XYZ file of C-alpha atoms in Angstrom:
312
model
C 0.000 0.000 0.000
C 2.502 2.504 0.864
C 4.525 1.689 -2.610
C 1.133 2.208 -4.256
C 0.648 5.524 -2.745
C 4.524 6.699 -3.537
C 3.812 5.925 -7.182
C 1.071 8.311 -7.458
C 0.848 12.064 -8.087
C -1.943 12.842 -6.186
C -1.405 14.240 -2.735
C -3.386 11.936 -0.907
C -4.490 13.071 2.779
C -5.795 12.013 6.173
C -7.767 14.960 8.436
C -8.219 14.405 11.983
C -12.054 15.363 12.454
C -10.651 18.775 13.858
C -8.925 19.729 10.584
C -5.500 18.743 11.391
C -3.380 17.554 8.830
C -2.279 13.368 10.515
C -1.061 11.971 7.451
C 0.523 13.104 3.551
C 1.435 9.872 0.941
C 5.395 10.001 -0.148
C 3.773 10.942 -3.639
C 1.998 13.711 -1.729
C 5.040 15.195 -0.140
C 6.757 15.169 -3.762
C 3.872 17.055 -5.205
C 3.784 19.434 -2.627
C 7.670 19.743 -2.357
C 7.673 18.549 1.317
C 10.371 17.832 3.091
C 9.737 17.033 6.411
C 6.201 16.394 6.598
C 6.857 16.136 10.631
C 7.579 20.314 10.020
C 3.615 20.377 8.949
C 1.897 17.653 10.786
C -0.911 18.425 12.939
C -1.201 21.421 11.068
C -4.955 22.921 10.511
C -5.455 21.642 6.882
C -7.104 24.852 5.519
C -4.419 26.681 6.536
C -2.392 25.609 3.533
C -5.617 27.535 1.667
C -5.971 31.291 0.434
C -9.130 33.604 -0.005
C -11.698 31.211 -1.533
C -9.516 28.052 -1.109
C -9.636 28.462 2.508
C -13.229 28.941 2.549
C -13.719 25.996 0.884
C -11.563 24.138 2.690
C -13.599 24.995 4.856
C -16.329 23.915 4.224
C -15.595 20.843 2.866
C -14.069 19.619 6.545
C -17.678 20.421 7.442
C -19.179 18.069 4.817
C -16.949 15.354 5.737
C -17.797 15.668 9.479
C -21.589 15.046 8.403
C -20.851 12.076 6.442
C -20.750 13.918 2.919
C -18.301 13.927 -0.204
C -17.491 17.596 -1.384
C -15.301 18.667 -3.997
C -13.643 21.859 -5.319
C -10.591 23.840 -6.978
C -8.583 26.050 -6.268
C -4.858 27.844 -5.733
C -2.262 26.963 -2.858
C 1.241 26.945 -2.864
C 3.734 24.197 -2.157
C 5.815 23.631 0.587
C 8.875 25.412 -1.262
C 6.340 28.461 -2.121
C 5.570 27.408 -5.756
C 2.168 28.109 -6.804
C 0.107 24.988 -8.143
C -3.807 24.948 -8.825
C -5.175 21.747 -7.114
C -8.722 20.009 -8.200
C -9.712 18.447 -4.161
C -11.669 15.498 -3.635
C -12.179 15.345 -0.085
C -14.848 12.625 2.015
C -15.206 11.252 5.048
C -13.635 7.723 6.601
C -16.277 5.994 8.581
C -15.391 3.929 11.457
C -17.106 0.686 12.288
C -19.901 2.384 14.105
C -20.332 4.043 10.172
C -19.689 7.457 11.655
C -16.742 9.895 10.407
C -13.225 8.823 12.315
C -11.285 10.769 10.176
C -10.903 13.051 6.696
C -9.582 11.773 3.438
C -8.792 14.263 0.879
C -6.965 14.075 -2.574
C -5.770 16.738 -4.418
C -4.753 16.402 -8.129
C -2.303 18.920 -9.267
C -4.062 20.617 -12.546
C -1.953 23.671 -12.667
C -0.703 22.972 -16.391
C -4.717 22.585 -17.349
C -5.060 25.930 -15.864
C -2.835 27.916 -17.606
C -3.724 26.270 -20.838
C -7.570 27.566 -20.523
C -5.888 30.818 -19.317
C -3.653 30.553 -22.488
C -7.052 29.876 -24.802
C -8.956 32.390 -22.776
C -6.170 35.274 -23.804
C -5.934 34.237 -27.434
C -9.845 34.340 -27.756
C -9.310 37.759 -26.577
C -7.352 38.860 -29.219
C -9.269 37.144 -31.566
C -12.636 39.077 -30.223
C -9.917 42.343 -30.792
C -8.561 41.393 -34.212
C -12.455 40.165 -35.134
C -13.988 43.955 -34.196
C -11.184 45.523 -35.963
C -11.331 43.539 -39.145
C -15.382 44.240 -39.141
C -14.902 48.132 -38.693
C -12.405 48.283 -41.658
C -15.122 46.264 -43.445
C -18.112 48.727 -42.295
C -15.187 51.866 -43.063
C -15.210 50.755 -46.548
C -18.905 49.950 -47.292
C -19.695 53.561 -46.225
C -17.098 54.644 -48.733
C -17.587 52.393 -51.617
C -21.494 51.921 -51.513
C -23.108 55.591 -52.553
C -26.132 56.735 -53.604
C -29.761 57.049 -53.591
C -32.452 55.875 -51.052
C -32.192 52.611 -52.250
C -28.464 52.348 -52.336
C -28.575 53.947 -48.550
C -31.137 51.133 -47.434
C -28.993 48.135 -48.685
C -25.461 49.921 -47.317
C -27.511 49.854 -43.980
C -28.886 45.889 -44.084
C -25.559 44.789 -45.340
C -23.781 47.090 -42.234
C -26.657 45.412 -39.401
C -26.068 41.993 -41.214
C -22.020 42.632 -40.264
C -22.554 43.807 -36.562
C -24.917 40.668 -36.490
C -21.986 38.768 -36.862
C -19.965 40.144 -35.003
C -22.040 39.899 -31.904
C -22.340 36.097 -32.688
C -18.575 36.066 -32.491
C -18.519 37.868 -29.127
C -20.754 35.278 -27.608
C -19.361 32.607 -29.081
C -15.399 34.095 -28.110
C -17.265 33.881 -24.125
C -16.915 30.142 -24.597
C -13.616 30.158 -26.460
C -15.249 29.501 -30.045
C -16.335 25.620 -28.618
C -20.079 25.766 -27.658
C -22.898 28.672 -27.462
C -26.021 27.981 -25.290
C -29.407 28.786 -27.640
C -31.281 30.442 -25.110
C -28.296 33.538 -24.418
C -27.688 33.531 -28.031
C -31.746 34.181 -28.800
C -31.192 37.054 -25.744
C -28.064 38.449 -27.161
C -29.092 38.690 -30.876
C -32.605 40.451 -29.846
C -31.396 42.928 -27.055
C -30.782 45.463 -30.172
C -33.632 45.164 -31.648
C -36.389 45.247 -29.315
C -37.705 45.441 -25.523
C -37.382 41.841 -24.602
C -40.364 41.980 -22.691
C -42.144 41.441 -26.382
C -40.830 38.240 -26.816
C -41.838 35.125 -24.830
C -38.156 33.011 -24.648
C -39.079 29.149 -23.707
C -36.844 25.668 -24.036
C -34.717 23.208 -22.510
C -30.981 23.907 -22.345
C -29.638 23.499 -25.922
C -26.041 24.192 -27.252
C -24.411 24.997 -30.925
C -21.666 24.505 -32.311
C -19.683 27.877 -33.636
C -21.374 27.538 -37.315
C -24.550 26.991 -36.237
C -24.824 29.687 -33.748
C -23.648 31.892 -36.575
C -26.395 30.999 -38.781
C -29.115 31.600 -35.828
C -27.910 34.781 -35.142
C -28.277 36.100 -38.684
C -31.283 34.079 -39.443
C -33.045 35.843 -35.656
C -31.624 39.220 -36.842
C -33.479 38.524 -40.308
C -36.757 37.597 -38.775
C -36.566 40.682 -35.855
C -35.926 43.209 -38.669
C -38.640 41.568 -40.956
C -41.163 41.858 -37.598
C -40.045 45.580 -37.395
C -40.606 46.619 -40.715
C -43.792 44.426 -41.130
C -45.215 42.630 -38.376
C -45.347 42.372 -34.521
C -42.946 44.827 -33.813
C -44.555 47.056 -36.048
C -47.204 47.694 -33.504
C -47.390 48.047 -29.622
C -49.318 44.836 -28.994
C -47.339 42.659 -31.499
C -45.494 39.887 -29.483
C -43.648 37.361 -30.732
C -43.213 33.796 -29.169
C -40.092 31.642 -29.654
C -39.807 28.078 -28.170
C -38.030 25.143 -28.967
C -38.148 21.751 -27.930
C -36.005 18.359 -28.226
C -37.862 15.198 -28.818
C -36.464 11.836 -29.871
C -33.116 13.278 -30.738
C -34.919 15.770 -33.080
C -34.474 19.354 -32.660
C -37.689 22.137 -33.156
C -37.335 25.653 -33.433
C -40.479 28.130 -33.859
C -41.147 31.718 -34.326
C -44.481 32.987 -33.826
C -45.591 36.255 -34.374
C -49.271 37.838 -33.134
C -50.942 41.099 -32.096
C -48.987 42.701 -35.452
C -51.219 44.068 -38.540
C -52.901 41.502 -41.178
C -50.490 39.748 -42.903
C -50.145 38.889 -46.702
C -47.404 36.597 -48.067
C -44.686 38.412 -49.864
C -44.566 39.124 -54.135
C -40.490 38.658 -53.890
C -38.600 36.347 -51.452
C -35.498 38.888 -50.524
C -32.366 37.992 -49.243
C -33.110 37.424 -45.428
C -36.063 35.132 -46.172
C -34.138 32.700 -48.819
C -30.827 32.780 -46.441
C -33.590 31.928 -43.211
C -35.087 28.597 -45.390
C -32.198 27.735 -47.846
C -29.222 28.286 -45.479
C -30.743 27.661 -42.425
C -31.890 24.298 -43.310
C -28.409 23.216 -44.638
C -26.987 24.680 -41.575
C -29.140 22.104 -39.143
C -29.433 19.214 -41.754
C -32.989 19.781 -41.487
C -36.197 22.098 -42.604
C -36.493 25.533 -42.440
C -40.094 27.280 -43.910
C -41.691 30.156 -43.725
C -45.636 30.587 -42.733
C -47.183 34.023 -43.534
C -50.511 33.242 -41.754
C -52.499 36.155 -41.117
C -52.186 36.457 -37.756
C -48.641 36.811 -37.912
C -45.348 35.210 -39.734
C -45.076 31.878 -38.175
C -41.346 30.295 -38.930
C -40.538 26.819 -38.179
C -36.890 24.977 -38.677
C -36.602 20.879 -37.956
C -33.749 18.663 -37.624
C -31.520 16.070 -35.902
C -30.027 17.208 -32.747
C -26.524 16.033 -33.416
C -26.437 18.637 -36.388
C -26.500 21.675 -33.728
C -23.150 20.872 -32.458
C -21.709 19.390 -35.624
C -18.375 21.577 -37.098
């Protein structure tokens, strides 16, 4: 047993029921750069904690005490003053009565994960920095190149909203380090601009997308917000829209409902925004995407497998 726990890297503990640090594995003490554990024995156990740590620490002696597992992360340094970031498994050692006798608690040394995610987290940063740049250069010379009449003016200004749609998709999805965006802060985000959320009825189970994905929902929402605007709910104080989704039998269901808006008649041309929403959209999610112009308000609907949402 004792070769077993000198082979391993975790620094594997026993806590007297009063905190105090009783025993440290050899693999422990080589993690933690110990070299005479009798220098730290009996030693309150949270000590070796700062800030939150120790709070934690805490509170998982407290949770062990009542016969309960806890577990946390966070930063303390070694013996020799190094600082290490520790994921800490700690649980209770029942006796033969099956109360708590004593405190075991592991700690796994995850430092080198840490500064990897802190590593990713500053080069999404710069992305997010590089990103906004790159689409203000783009907006710069739109303003300059596209001139004219009304017209001209109104698609300068759809093309410009159809870049800043973008890049607030890319803001979310930089939050999360370009891997996942949830559907429901993505539906929030991409709305806030365009009208007072308290319009729009928000409802369905937690749901993520992949990086292409999200950036096709955010365009294809800032399509169907600017089409309600112009032409529908929005147009009008009642006008609400509803938008719920659901997953059922590893399908995915998306639907936007509008009502309270002014009669409405189905289009003479499909623009740009409503054959991106159906065409796009669809191939996007591997699914169907349509368009309803019922009179009581556009009704758009988009269907497909689940696996396609977080699919590269």
């Amino acid at each position: 047993m004792r070769s077993l726990l000198a082979a391993s890297d975790d620094c594997i503990k026993v806590i007297d029921l009063d905190g105090k640090l009783s025993f440290m594995s050899e693999g422990g003490q080589r993690v933690m750069e110990v070299s005479d554990f009798n220098a730290i024995k009996g030693c309150p156990w949270p000590d070796f904690w700062a800030d939150q740590g120790n709070a934690e620490a805490k509170f998982a002696i407290e949770e062990a005490r009542a016969g309960r597992s806890y577990r946390f992360q966070g930063a303390a340094d070694t013996a020799a003053g190094n600082p290490r970031f520790w994921d800490v498994q700690v649980g209770p050692i029942l006796g033969p009565d099956g109360k708590p006798e004593a405190i075991l608690s592991v700690s796994r040394d995850i430092t080198a994960i840490k500064e990897a995610e802190q590593r990713q987290r500053l080069l999404a940063l710069e992305l997010k920095h590089r990103m906004k740049n790159t689409v203000a250069m783009i907006q710069a010379i739109a303003n300059q190149t596209i001139r004219g009449g009304p017209e001209v003016d109104a698609l300068k200004e759809a093309f410009i909203a159809r870049l800043n749609t973008m890049a607030s998709a890319q803001d979310i999805l930089t939050q999360t380090v370009w891997a996942r965006a949830s559907l429901a802060y993505l539906v929030e985000e991409s709305l806030k601009g365009q009208s007072d959320l308290s319009r729009f009825r928000i409802d369905g189970p937690p749901v993520e997308l992949s990086s292409k994905t999200a950036l096709a929902m955010a365009l294809a929402l800032h399509e169907l917000a600017t089409n309600a605007a112009k032409y529908g709910a929005l147009r009008q104080d009642g006008g609400r829209i509803d938008i719920t989704w659901s997953v059922e039998d590893g399908q995915f269901a998306f639907e936007w409902r509008e009502s309270g808006g002014p009669l409405v008649e189905p289009p003479t041309r499909r623009g740009f925004g409503s054959r991106m929403i159906e065409r796009a959209l669809a191939g996007y999610f591997s699914g169907a995407a349509a368009m309803d112009y019922q009179p009581a308000g556009v009704v758009f609907s988009l269907r497909g497998p689940i696996d396609a949402l977080i699919a590269d």
